[in-house]
Amino acid sequence: MSIITLEHVSKAYPSPGRGGDPVTAVDDVSVEIAEGTITAVIGYSGAGKSTLVRLINALEPVTSGRVVVRGQELSALPERQLRRARRDIGMIFQQFNLMESKTVFRNVEFPLRLAGIPAERRRERVRELLDFVGLADRADNHPDQLSGGQKQRVGIARALATSPSVLLADEATSALDPETTQDVLELLRRVNDELGVTMVVITHEMDVVRALADQVVVMEHGRVVEQGDVYRVLSDPRQPVTRRFMRTLVRPTPPHAEFAELRRLHPGRLLSVRVRDDHDVQGLVERVAGREGVCAELVYGGVNTVQGRGFGYLLHELTGPADAVTRAVDELTADECIEEVA
Ligand SMILES: Nc1ncnc2c1ncn2[C@@H]1O[C@H](COP(=O)(O)OP(=O)(O)OP(=O)(O)O)[C@@H](O)[C@H]1O
Ligand SMILES: [Mg+2]
């Protein structure tokens, strides 16, 4: 069942200069997000990711198209009902956006006050939330007494205060060091697992995609250029932008200077083999090399896993009699997962 549906959604901002063309931040995007899933939205700076999530919680009105969350078309709701609908959509931010002059308790309590919850119930709920995020002993601290990871935990507790069914995260771990990032990702996993909250996370970090995502949506110039199951997108990226992104996680070849050194040691023909768990391409290389009497030596590799399944690249050097190597290269490069590296 889809909980968030975007139908031909566009968002244009007035031109920054006078008389210029409007900026189309989101351009005819249609996406369906199933209940209980985690979707990662990736793409380079300016691709329209933040605008897209601001449309999902109606922080911004759409220019055209429909945004439907839990059966309600947000763009059609009057302000009063919109405020109520927003309580069902929590959001966390890169810079945490906490009120610095207020205690942790007051920060988490804030949305409950807005929702008109009586004081006694608010207190109970805040305790419960701080327990859940592991900050029960920090209720009376101010944000400046907390680490970045703790601040984000407060942000998460606040976002969950009104028991939303959707949580939106805009670069929620980008300001954190790698270890703290892992802790916060683990907490977000629990939010999904234990509370069943559907999540949409914007990120430029492949680790976040790997650790959290069920689906990936790739944006470029305001459009969704690729979307699908996380393993499919990572192991078989179809768009150039997705391939570039994926290469930040596993490199098909070493960086420049190192590659020159590798080339000096291995002057033979090089084949880059894309590893997927549904295609024994490594076995194919061994079979063809064996049959042609050439040697296939593994000279570089980067393999990673997502959802327990391997993906990445292996670089082989083929050496032996020239005509046999040529036959092997020709046969192997006919496979869509194998290409020759110059
Ligand atoms: N309030 C605004 N007014 C005018 N233009 C805007 C506004 N917000 C965003 N834009 C423009 O819309 C486009 C998409 O911006 P957006 O912030 O959604 O990108 P992003 O993918 O989140 O980028 P980043 O990774 O840098 O956060 C950009 O060209 C941006 O300049
Ligand atoms: Mg952004």
mmCIF file of C-alpha atoms and ligand atoms in Angstrom:
data_model
loop_
_atom_site.group_PDB
_atom_site.id
_atom_site.type_symbol
_atom_site.label_atom_id
_atom_site.label_comp_id
_atom_site.label_asym_id
_atom_site.label_seq_id
_atom_site.Cartn_x
_atom_site.Cartn_y
_atom_site.Cartn_z
ATOM 1 C CA MET A 1 0.000 0.000 0.000
ATOM 2 C CA SER A 2 1.418 3.351 -0.944
ATOM 3 C CA ILE A 3 1.434 5.952 1.824
ATOM 4 C CA ILE A 4 2.972 8.814 -0.177
ATOM 5 C CA THR A 5 2.077 9.446 -3.791
ATOM 6 C CA LEU A 6 3.468 12.222 -5.950
ATOM 7 C CA GLU A 7 1.718 12.653 -9.286
ATOM 8 C CA HIS A 8 3.399 14.842 -11.877
ATOM 9 C CA VAL A 9 4.610 17.201 -9.204
ATOM 10 C CA SER A 10 6.468 20.346 -10.239
ATOM 11 C CA LYS A 11 7.794 23.248 -8.234
ATOM 12 C CA ALA A 12 9.048 26.465 -9.788
ATOM 13 C CA TYR A 13 10.559 29.382 -7.883
ATOM 14 C CA PRO A 14 10.462 32.919 -9.246
ATOM 15 C CA SER A 15 13.698 33.849 -11.021
ATOM 16 C CA PRO A 16 16.429 35.189 -8.732
ATOM 17 C CA GLY A 17 17.040 38.169 -11.054
ATOM 18 C CA ARG A 18 14.259 40.373 -12.391
ATOM 19 C CA GLY A 19 12.715 39.235 -15.660
ATOM 20 C CA GLY A 20 14.639 35.940 -15.768
ATOM 21 C CA ASP A 21 13.100 32.500 -16.162
ATOM 22 C CA PRO A 22 11.697 30.798 -13.078
ATOM 23 C CA VAL A 23 13.866 28.095 -11.496
ATOM 24 C CA THR A 24 12.242 24.675 -11.855
ATOM 25 C CA ALA A 25 13.446 22.931 -8.687
ATOM 26 C CA VAL A 26 11.223 19.862 -9.111
ATOM 27 C CA ASP A 27 10.137 18.904 -12.604
ATOM 28 C CA ASP A 28 7.233 16.513 -13.250
ATOM 29 C CA VAL A 29 8.074 13.988 -10.538
ATOM 30 C CA SER A 30 5.893 10.925 -9.985
ATOM 31 C CA VAL A 31 6.853 8.648 -7.103
ATOM 32 C CA GLU A 32 5.027 6.106 -4.945
ATOM 33 C CA ILE A 33 6.301 5.185 -1.517
ATOM 34 C CA ALA A 34 5.011 2.046 0.157
ATOM 35 C CA GLU A 35 3.987 2.077 3.799
ATOM 36 C CA GLY A 36 6.691 0.970 6.240
ATOM 37 C CA THR A 37 9.586 1.354 3.799
ATOM 38 C CA ILE A 38 12.689 3.538 3.787
ATOM 39 C CA THR A 39 13.383 5.466 0.604
ATOM 40 C CA ALA A 40 16.687 7.232 0.016
ATOM 41 C CA VAL A 41 16.670 10.251 -2.272
ATOM 42 C CA ILE A 42 20.100 10.840 -3.769
ATOM 43 C CA GLY A 43 21.505 13.286 -6.278
ATOM 44 C CA TYR A 44 24.010 16.089 -6.606
ATOM 45 C CA SER A 45 23.659 19.518 -5.053
ATOM 46 C CA GLY A 46 20.823 21.496 -6.604
ATOM 47 C CA ALA A 47 19.056 18.390 -7.935
ATOM 48 C CA GLY A 48 15.868 19.308 -6.057
ATOM 49 C CA LYS A 49 15.992 16.830 -3.169
ATOM 50 C CA SER A 50 15.220 19.278 -0.358
ATOM 51 C CA THR A 51 12.484 20.887 -2.391
ATOM 52 C CA LEU A 52 10.926 17.471 -2.964
ATOM 53 C CA VAL A 53 10.703 16.685 0.764
ATOM 54 C CA ARG A 54 9.386 20.177 1.537
ATOM 55 C CA LEU A 55 6.585 19.392 -0.910
ATOM 56 C CA ILE A 56 5.847 16.109 0.859
ATOM 57 C CA ASN A 57 5.098 17.875 4.132
ATOM 58 C CA ALA A 58 3.583 20.863 2.361
ATOM 59 C CA LEU A 59 6.108 23.312 3.785
ATOM 60 C CA GLU A 60 5.974 24.577 0.192
ATOM 61 C CA PRO A 61 2.944 24.515 -2.105
ATOM 62 C CA VAL A 62 3.330 22.638 -5.395
ATOM 63 C CA THR A 63 3.230 24.623 -8.630
ATOM 64 C CA SER A 64 1.409 21.756 -10.304
ATOM 65 C CA GLY A 65 0.602 18.097 -9.679
ATOM 66 C CA ARG A 66 -0.688 16.290 -6.612
ATOM 67 C CA VAL A 67 0.883 15.262 -3.318
ATOM 68 C CA VAL A 68 -1.153 12.627 -1.487
ATOM 69 C CA VAL A 69 -0.159 11.413 1.987
ATOM 70 C CA ARG A 70 -2.283 8.732 3.660
ATOM 71 C CA GLY A 71 -5.075 9.339 1.213
ATOM 72 C CA GLN A 72 -5.207 13.098 1.784
ATOM 73 C CA GLU A 73 -4.275 15.468 -0.991
ATOM 74 C CA LEU A 74 -2.199 18.025 0.906
ATOM 75 C CA SER A 75 -2.395 20.726 -1.730
ATOM 76 C CA ALA A 76 -6.184 20.695 -1.508
ATOM 77 C CA LEU A 77 -6.426 21.015 2.287
ATOM 78 C CA PRO A 78 -7.417 24.217 4.064
ATOM 79 C CA GLU A 79 -4.779 25.534 6.511
ATOM 80 C CA ARG A 80 -6.425 24.079 9.625
ATOM 81 C CA GLN A 81 -6.549 20.547 8.263
ATOM 82 C CA LEU A 82 -3.109 20.952 6.781
ATOM 83 C CA ARG A 83 -1.688 21.638 10.249
ATOM 84 C CA ARG A 84 -3.317 18.470 11.494
ATOM 85 C CA ALA A 85 -2.005 16.478 8.522
ATOM 86 C CA ARG A 86 1.522 17.783 9.181
ATOM 87 C CA ARG A 87 1.469 16.233 12.666
ATOM 88 C CA ASP A 88 1.521 12.921 10.865
ATOM 89 C CA ILE A 89 4.760 13.880 9.079
ATOM 90 C CA GLY A 90 7.867 14.414 11.210
ATOM 91 C CA MET A 91 11.039 15.989 9.918
ATOM 92 C CA ILE A 92 14.697 16.089 10.971
ATOM 93 C CA PHE A 93 17.433 18.333 9.622
ATOM 94 C CA GLN A 94 21.181 18.465 9.056
ATOM 95 C CA GLN A 95 21.606 21.337 11.532
ATOM 96 C CA PHE A 96 19.122 19.799 14.027
ATOM 97 C CA ASN A 97 17.088 23.061 14.271
ATOM 98 C CA LEU A 98 16.701 22.866 18.059
ATOM 99 C CA MET A 99 15.650 25.838 20.195
ATOM 100 C CA GLU A 100 18.931 26.701 21.925
ATOM 101 C CA SER A 101 17.347 28.633 24.799
ATOM 102 C CA LYS A 102 15.107 25.715 25.764
ATOM 103 C CA THR A 103 15.934 22.458 27.519
ATOM 104 C CA VAL A 104 15.880 19.085 25.806
ATOM 105 C CA PHE A 105 12.581 18.404 27.561
ATOM 106 C CA ARG A 106 11.004 21.626 26.244
ATOM 107 C CA ASN A 107 12.283 21.006 22.731
ATOM 108 C CA VAL A 108 10.706 17.570 22.569
ATOM 109 C CA GLU A 109 7.546 18.810 24.268
ATOM 110 C CA PHE A 110 7.056 21.671 21.798
ATOM 111 C CA PRO A 111 5.031 19.844 19.119
ATOM 112 C CA LEU A 112 2.843 18.330 21.843
ATOM 113 C CA ARG A 113 2.014 21.814 23.137
ATOM 114 C CA LEU A 114 1.140 22.908 19.612
ATOM 115 C CA ALA A 115 -1.127 19.886 19.344
ATOM 116 C CA GLY A 116 -2.914 20.922 22.545
ATOM 117 C CA ILE A 117 -1.951 17.833 24.578
ATOM 118 C CA PRO A 118 -2.535 18.302 28.349
ATOM 119 C CA ALA A 119 0.568 18.813 30.555
ATOM 120 C CA GLU A 120 0.437 15.445 32.320
ATOM 121 C CA ARG A 121 0.292 13.478 29.048
ATOM 122 C CA ARG A 122 3.010 15.677 27.555
ATOM 123 C CA ARG A 123 5.360 14.842 30.433
ATOM 124 C CA GLU A 124 4.735 11.128 30.053
ATOM 125 C CA ARG A 125 5.198 11.224 26.313
ATOM 126 C CA VAL A 126 8.451 13.221 26.512
ATOM 127 C CA ARG A 127 9.880 10.704 29.031
ATOM 128 C CA GLU A 128 8.927 7.863 26.737
ATOM 129 C CA LEU A 129 10.529 9.547 23.716
ATOM 130 C CA LEU A 130 13.754 10.413 25.546
ATOM 131 C CA ASP A 131 13.942 6.817 26.724
ATOM 132 C CA PHE A 132 13.522 5.586 23.171
ATOM 133 C CA VAL A 133 16.377 7.748 21.855
ATOM 134 C CA GLY A 134 18.611 6.986 24.863
ATOM 135 C CA LEU A 135 18.634 10.470 26.408
ATOM 136 C CA ALA A 136 16.485 9.942 29.507
ATOM 137 C CA ASP A 137 19.170 11.553 31.692
ATOM 138 C CA ARG A 138 19.511 14.652 29.508
ATOM 139 C CA ALA A 139 16.037 16.141 29.846
ATOM 140 C CA ASP A 140 17.265 19.241 31.704
ATOM 141 C CA ASN A 141 20.282 19.937 29.524
ATOM 142 C CA HIS A 142 20.362 22.671 26.932
ATOM 143 C CA PRO A 143 21.309 21.804 23.339
ATOM 144 C CA ASP A 144 24.754 23.430 23.692
ATOM 145 C CA GLN A 145 25.595 20.832 26.364
ATOM 146 C CA LEU A 146 25.075 17.993 23.883
ATOM 147 C CA SER A 147 27.202 16.416 21.160
ATOM 148 C CA GLY A 148 26.030 16.520 17.556
ATOM 149 C CA GLY A 149 24.773 12.950 17.746
ATOM 150 C CA GLN A 150 22.830 13.685 20.930
ATOM 151 C CA LYS A 151 21.326 16.804 19.350
ATOM 152 C CA GLN A 152 20.132 14.737 16.420
ATOM 153 C CA ARG A 153 18.588 12.245 18.870
ATOM 154 C CA VAL A 154 16.666 15.141 20.384
ATOM 155 C CA GLY A 155 15.647 16.135 16.854
ATOM 156 C CA ILE A 156 14.394 12.605 16.252
ATOM 157 C CA ALA A 157 12.495 12.506 19.570
ATOM 158 C CA ARG A 158 10.863 15.833 18.722
ATOM 159 C CA ALA A 159 9.966 14.657 15.220
ATOM 160 C CA LEU A 160 8.334 11.537 16.676
ATOM 161 C CA ALA A 161 6.448 13.361 19.438
ATOM 162 C CA THR A 162 3.088 13.364 17.718
ATOM 163 C CA SER A 163 3.522 9.710 16.588
ATOM 164 C CA PRO A 164 3.779 10.485 12.886
ATOM 165 C CA SER A 165 3.488 7.717 10.329
ATOM 166 C CA VAL A 166 6.059 9.419 8.087
ATOM 167 C CA LEU A 167 9.508 10.755 8.961
ATOM 168 C CA LEU A 168 11.433 12.941 6.512
ATOM 169 C CA ALA A 169 15.174 13.381 6.996
ATOM 170 C CA ASP A 170 17.147 16.002 5.070
ATOM 171 C CA GLU A 171 20.867 15.130 5.325
ATOM 172 C CA ALA A 172 20.269 14.134 8.952
ATOM 173 C CA THR A 173 23.746 12.666 9.455
ATOM 174 C CA SER A 174 25.786 14.917 7.184
ATOM 175 C CA ALA A 175 27.055 17.071 10.066
ATOM 176 C CA LEU A 176 28.148 14.034 12.116
ATOM 177 C CA ASP A 177 31.392 12.067 12.247
ATOM 178 C CA PRO A 178 31.323 8.496 10.850
ATOM 179 C CA GLU A 179 30.908 6.742 14.199
ATOM 180 C CA THR A 180 28.114 9.030 15.395
ATOM 181 C CA THR A 181 26.522 8.615 11.975
ATOM 182 C CA GLN A 182 26.370 4.851 12.535
ATOM 183 C CA ASP A 183 24.655 5.351 15.931
ATOM 184 C CA VAL A 184 22.056 7.687 14.471
ATOM 185 C CA LEU A 185 21.468 5.342 11.513
ATOM 186 C CA GLU A 186 20.881 2.516 13.974
ATOM 187 C CA LEU A 187 18.329 4.637 15.823
ATOM 188 C CA LEU A 188 16.589 5.476 12.545
ATOM 189 C CA ARG A 189 16.457 1.770 11.728
ATOM 190 C CA ARG A 190 14.674 1.200 15.039
ATOM 191 C CA VAL A 191 12.225 3.992 14.250
ATOM 192 C CA ASN A 192 11.337 2.070 11.115
ATOM 193 C CA ASP A 193 11.459 -1.465 12.599
ATOM 194 C CA GLU A 194 9.849 -0.916 15.982
ATOM 195 C CA LEU A 195 7.491 1.958 15.231
ATOM 196 C CA GLY A 196 6.743 1.108 11.606
ATOM 197 C CA VAL A 197 7.403 4.676 10.520
ATOM 198 C CA THR A 198 7.763 5.174 6.760
ATOM 199 C CA MET A 199 10.903 7.171 6.049
ATOM 200 C CA VAL A 200 12.219 9.339 3.243
ATOM 201 C CA VAL A 201 15.879 10.193 3.734
ATOM 202 C CA ILE A 202 17.821 12.624 1.585
ATOM 203 C CA THR A 203 21.490 11.881 1.534
ATOM 204 C CA HIS A 204 24.677 12.218 -0.440
ATOM 205 C CA GLU A 205 26.329 9.519 1.676
ATOM 206 C CA MET A 206 26.380 6.033 0.205
ATOM 207 C CA ASP A 207 26.751 4.587 3.711
ATOM 208 C CA VAL A 208 23.333 5.949 4.578
ATOM 209 C CA VAL A 209 21.850 4.363 1.477
ATOM 210 C CA ARG A 210 23.505 1.079 2.315
ATOM 211 C CA ALA A 211 22.507 1.045 5.972
ATOM 212 C CA LEU A 212 18.915 2.215 5.642
ATOM 213 C CA ALA A 213 17.342 2.187 2.243
ATOM 214 C CA ASP A 214 14.873 -0.279 0.780
ATOM 215 C CA GLN A 215 14.375 1.878 -2.312
ATOM 216 C CA VAL A 216 16.468 4.532 -3.972
ATOM 217 C CA VAL A 217 15.219 7.536 -5.919
ATOM 218 C CA VAL A 218 17.868 9.323 -7.980
ATOM 219 C CA MET A 219 17.288 12.986 -8.861
ATOM 220 C CA GLU A 220 19.002 15.158 -11.428
ATOM 221 C CA HIS A 221 17.948 18.641 -12.573
ATOM 222 C CA GLY A 222 14.641 18.377 -10.718
ATOM 223 C CA ARG A 223 13.689 15.071 -12.282
ATOM 224 C CA VAL A 224 13.657 11.525 -11.001
ATOM 225 C CA VAL A 225 16.002 9.792 -13.443
ATOM 226 C CA GLU A 226 16.162 6.380 -11.797
ATOM 227 C CA GLN A 227 14.360 4.559 -9.008
ATOM 228 C CA GLY A 228 14.193 1.043 -7.713
ATOM 229 C CA ASP A 229 15.140 -1.507 -5.123
ATOM 230 C CA VAL A 230 18.407 -0.551 -3.379
ATOM 231 C CA TYR A 231 20.319 -3.633 -4.484
ATOM 232 C CA ARG A 232 19.222 -3.248 -8.078
ATOM 233 C CA VAL A 233 20.210 0.421 -8.191
ATOM 234 C CA LEU A 234 23.603 -0.163 -6.547
ATOM 235 C CA SER A 235 24.535 -3.347 -8.405
ATOM 236 C CA ASP A 236 23.122 -2.348 -11.775
ATOM 237 C CA PRO A 237 23.009 1.452 -11.984
ATOM 238 C CA ARG A 238 21.474 2.484 -15.284
ATOM 239 C CA GLN A 239 21.920 6.254 -15.410
ATOM 240 C CA PRO A 240 25.314 8.001 -15.641
ATOM 241 C CA VAL A 241 24.526 10.039 -12.505
ATOM 242 C CA THR A 242 23.770 6.848 -10.564
ATOM 243 C CA ARG A 243 26.997 5.252 -11.789
ATOM 244 C CA ARG A 244 29.014 8.287 -10.735
ATOM 245 C CA PHE A 245 27.351 8.169 -7.337
ATOM 246 C CA MET A 246 27.982 4.502 -6.904
ATOM 247 C CA ARG A 247 31.653 4.961 -7.741
ATOM 248 C CA THR A 248 32.040 7.053 -4.613
ATOM 249 C CA LEU A 249 31.328 3.830 -2.720
ATOM 250 C CA VAL A 250 33.240 1.230 -4.713
ATOM 251 C CA ARG A 251 35.835 2.284 -7.269
ATOM 252 C CA PRO A 252 36.172 0.270 -10.490
ATOM 253 C CA THR A 253 39.806 1.447 -10.821
ATOM 254 C CA PRO A 254 42.261 3.020 -8.373
ATOM 255 C CA PRO A 255 42.738 6.807 -8.247
ATOM 256 C CA HIS A 256 44.964 8.456 -10.841
ATOM 257 C CA ALA A 257 48.551 8.103 -9.554
ATOM 258 C CA GLU A 258 47.894 4.653 -8.169
ATOM 259 C CA PHE A 259 46.386 3.605 -11.494
ATOM 260 C CA ALA A 260 49.540 4.714 -13.351
ATOM 261 C CA GLU A 261 51.598 2.540 -11.000
ATOM 262 C CA LEU A 262 49.208 -0.394 -11.501
ATOM 263 C CA ARG A 263 49.493 0.071 -15.264
ATOM 264 C CA ARG A 264 53.312 -0.010 -15.023
ATOM 265 C CA LEU A 265 53.148 -3.332 -13.157
ATOM 266 C CA HIS A 266 50.325 -4.711 -15.310
ATOM 267 C CA PRO A 267 50.749 -3.541 -18.908
ATOM 268 C CA GLY A 268 48.414 -6.258 -20.299
ATOM 269 C CA ARG A 269 44.767 -5.840 -21.267
ATOM 270 C CA LEU A 270 42.524 -4.964 -18.332
ATOM 271 C CA LEU A 271 38.929 -5.993 -17.887
ATOM 272 C CA SER A 272 36.633 -4.360 -15.355
ATOM 273 C CA VAL A 273 34.091 -6.856 -14.073
ATOM 274 C CA ARG A 274 30.941 -5.636 -12.342
ATOM 275 C CA VAL A 275 30.038 -8.084 -9.574
ATOM 276 C CA ARG A 276 26.410 -8.983 -8.918
ATOM 277 C CA ASP A 277 25.061 -11.886 -6.932
ATOM 278 C CA ASP A 278 22.630 -12.968 -9.645
ATOM 279 C CA HIS A 279 25.249 -13.379 -12.367
ATOM 280 C CA ASP A 280 28.403 -15.454 -11.879
ATOM 281 C CA VAL A 281 30.532 -13.206 -14.011
ATOM 282 C CA GLN A 282 33.692 -14.160 -12.115
ATOM 283 C CA GLY A 283 33.106 -17.791 -13.107
ATOM 284 C CA LEU A 284 32.654 -16.699 -16.711
ATOM 285 C CA VAL A 285 36.061 -14.963 -16.701
ATOM 286 C CA GLU A 286 37.713 -18.096 -15.315
ATOM 287 C CA ARG A 287 36.018 -20.397 -17.829
ATOM 288 C CA VAL A 288 36.839 -18.313 -20.888
ATOM 289 C CA ALA A 289 40.417 -17.673 -19.740
ATOM 290 C CA GLY A 290 40.912 -21.396 -19.080
ATOM 291 C CA ARG A 291 39.527 -22.399 -22.444
ATOM 292 C CA GLU A 292 41.672 -19.879 -24.354
ATOM 293 C CA GLY A 293 44.769 -20.716 -22.320
ATOM 294 C CA VAL A 294 45.240 -17.175 -21.021
ATOM 295 C CA CYS A 295 45.938 -16.062 -17.488
ATOM 296 C CA ALA A 296 43.386 -13.830 -15.739
ATOM 297 C CA GLU A 297 44.972 -12.169 -12.743
ATOM 298 C CA LEU A 298 42.982 -10.128 -10.244
ATOM 299 C CA VAL A 299 44.860 -6.826 -9.877
ATOM 300 C CA TYR A 300 42.405 -4.512 -8.100
ATOM 301 C CA GLY A 301 38.996 -4.804 -6.508
ATOM 302 C CA GLY A 302 36.295 -3.157 -4.450
ATOM 303 C CA VAL A 303 33.343 -5.223 -3.330
ATOM 304 C CA ASN A 304 30.722 -4.110 -0.857
ATOM 305 C CA THR A 305 27.465 -5.476 0.447
ATOM 306 C CA VAL A 306 23.939 -4.203 0.787
ATOM 307 C CA GLN A 307 21.210 -6.245 2.460
ATOM 308 C CA GLY A 308 23.766 -9.050 2.670
ATOM 309 C CA ARG A 309 24.309 -9.159 -1.109
ATOM 310 C CA GLY A 310 27.595 -8.345 -2.777
ATOM 311 C CA PHE A 311 28.221 -5.754 -5.475
ATOM 312 C CA GLY A 312 31.229 -3.898 -6.802
ATOM 313 C CA TYR A 313 34.043 -4.194 -9.300
ATOM 314 C CA LEU A 314 37.004 -6.487 -9.903
ATOM 315 C CA LEU A 315 39.828 -5.596 -12.276
ATOM 316 C CA HIS A 316 41.562 -8.423 -14.144
ATOM 317 C CA GLU A 317 44.678 -8.419 -16.285
ATOM 318 C CA LEU A 318 44.646 -10.937 -19.134
ATOM 319 C CA THR A 319 48.043 -12.161 -20.306
ATOM 320 C CA GLY A 320 49.177 -14.882 -22.721
ATOM 321 C CA PRO A 321 49.445 -15.363 -26.495
ATOM 322 C CA ALA A 322 48.152 -12.180 -28.171
ATOM 323 C CA ASP A 323 45.514 -13.816 -30.398
ATOM 324 C CA ALA A 324 44.148 -15.910 -27.510
ATOM 325 C CA VAL A 325 43.927 -12.798 -25.275
ATOM 326 C CA THR A 326 42.070 -10.949 -28.062
ATOM 327 C CA ARG A 327 39.573 -13.813 -28.439
ATOM 328 C CA ALA A 328 39.006 -13.926 -24.668
ATOM 329 C CA VAL A 329 38.583 -10.138 -24.420
ATOM 330 C CA ASP A 330 36.127 -10.109 -27.335
ATOM 331 C CA GLU A 331 34.038 -12.877 -25.855
ATOM 332 C CA LEU A 332 34.045 -11.483 -22.331
ATOM 333 C CA THR A 333 33.267 -7.873 -23.231
ATOM 334 C CA ALA A 334 30.111 -9.100 -24.944
ATOM 335 C CA ASP A 335 28.797 -9.564 -21.398
ATOM 336 C CA GLU A 336 27.072 -6.430 -20.139
ATOM 337 C CA CYS A 337 28.952 -6.602 -16.835
ATOM 338 C CA ILE A 338 32.416 -6.610 -18.379
ATOM 339 C CA GLU A 339 34.252 -3.789 -20.091
ATOM 340 C CA GLU A 340 37.817 -3.202 -21.134
ATOM 341 C CA VAL A 341 39.752 -0.487 -19.319
ATOM 342 C CA ALA A 342 42.222 1.521 -21.428
HETATM 343 N N1 LIG B 1 13.408 29.104 -1.870
HETATM 344 C C1 LIG B 1 13.988 29.040 -3.069
HETATM 345 N N2 LIG B 1 13.920 30.072 -3.926
HETATM 346 C C2 LIG B 1 14.480 30.021 -5.166
HETATM 347 N N3 LIG B 1 15.152 28.941 -5.625
HETATM 348 C C3 LIG B 1 15.255 27.880 -4.821
HETATM 349 C C4 LIG B 1 14.697 27.858 -3.492
HETATM 350 N N4 LIG B 1 14.973 26.653 -2.931
HETATM 351 C C5 LIG B 1 15.675 25.965 -3.842
HETATM 352 N N5 LIG B 1 15.840 26.672 -4.972
HETATM 353 C C6 LIG B 1 16.520 26.221 -6.193
HETATM 354 O O1 LIG B 1 15.948 24.990 -6.587
HETATM 355 C C7 LIG B 1 16.943 24.061 -7.013
HETATM 356 C C8 LIG B 1 16.895 22.799 -6.166
HETATM 357 O O2 LIG B 1 17.280 23.115 -4.836
HETATM 358 P P1 LIG B 1 17.261 22.074 -3.641
HETATM 359 O O3 LIG B 1 17.651 22.803 -2.414
HETATM 360 O O4 LIG B 1 15.963 21.376 -3.642
HETATM 361 O O5 LIG B 1 18.409 21.075 -4.094
HETATM 362 P P2 LIG B 1 19.111 19.892 -3.265
HETATM 363 O O6 LIG B 1 19.108 18.715 -4.160
HETATM 364 O O7 LIG B 1 18.491 19.769 -1.935
HETATM 365 O O8 LIG B 1 20.608 20.425 -3.128
HETATM 366 P P3 LIG B 1 21.658 20.205 -1.902
HETATM 367 O O9 LIG B 1 22.206 18.820 -2.072
HETATM 368 O O10 LIG B 1 22.705 21.253 -2.170
HETATM 369 O O11 LIG B 1 20.941 20.411 -0.624
HETATM 370 C C9 LIG B 1 18.260 24.810 -6.940
HETATM 371 O O12 LIG B 1 18.538 25.349 -8.204
HETATM 372 C C10 LIG B 1 17.980 25.906 -5.957
HETATM 373 O O13 LIG B 1 18.792 27.032 -6.199
HETATM 374 MG MG MG B 2 19.195 19.992 0.019
#
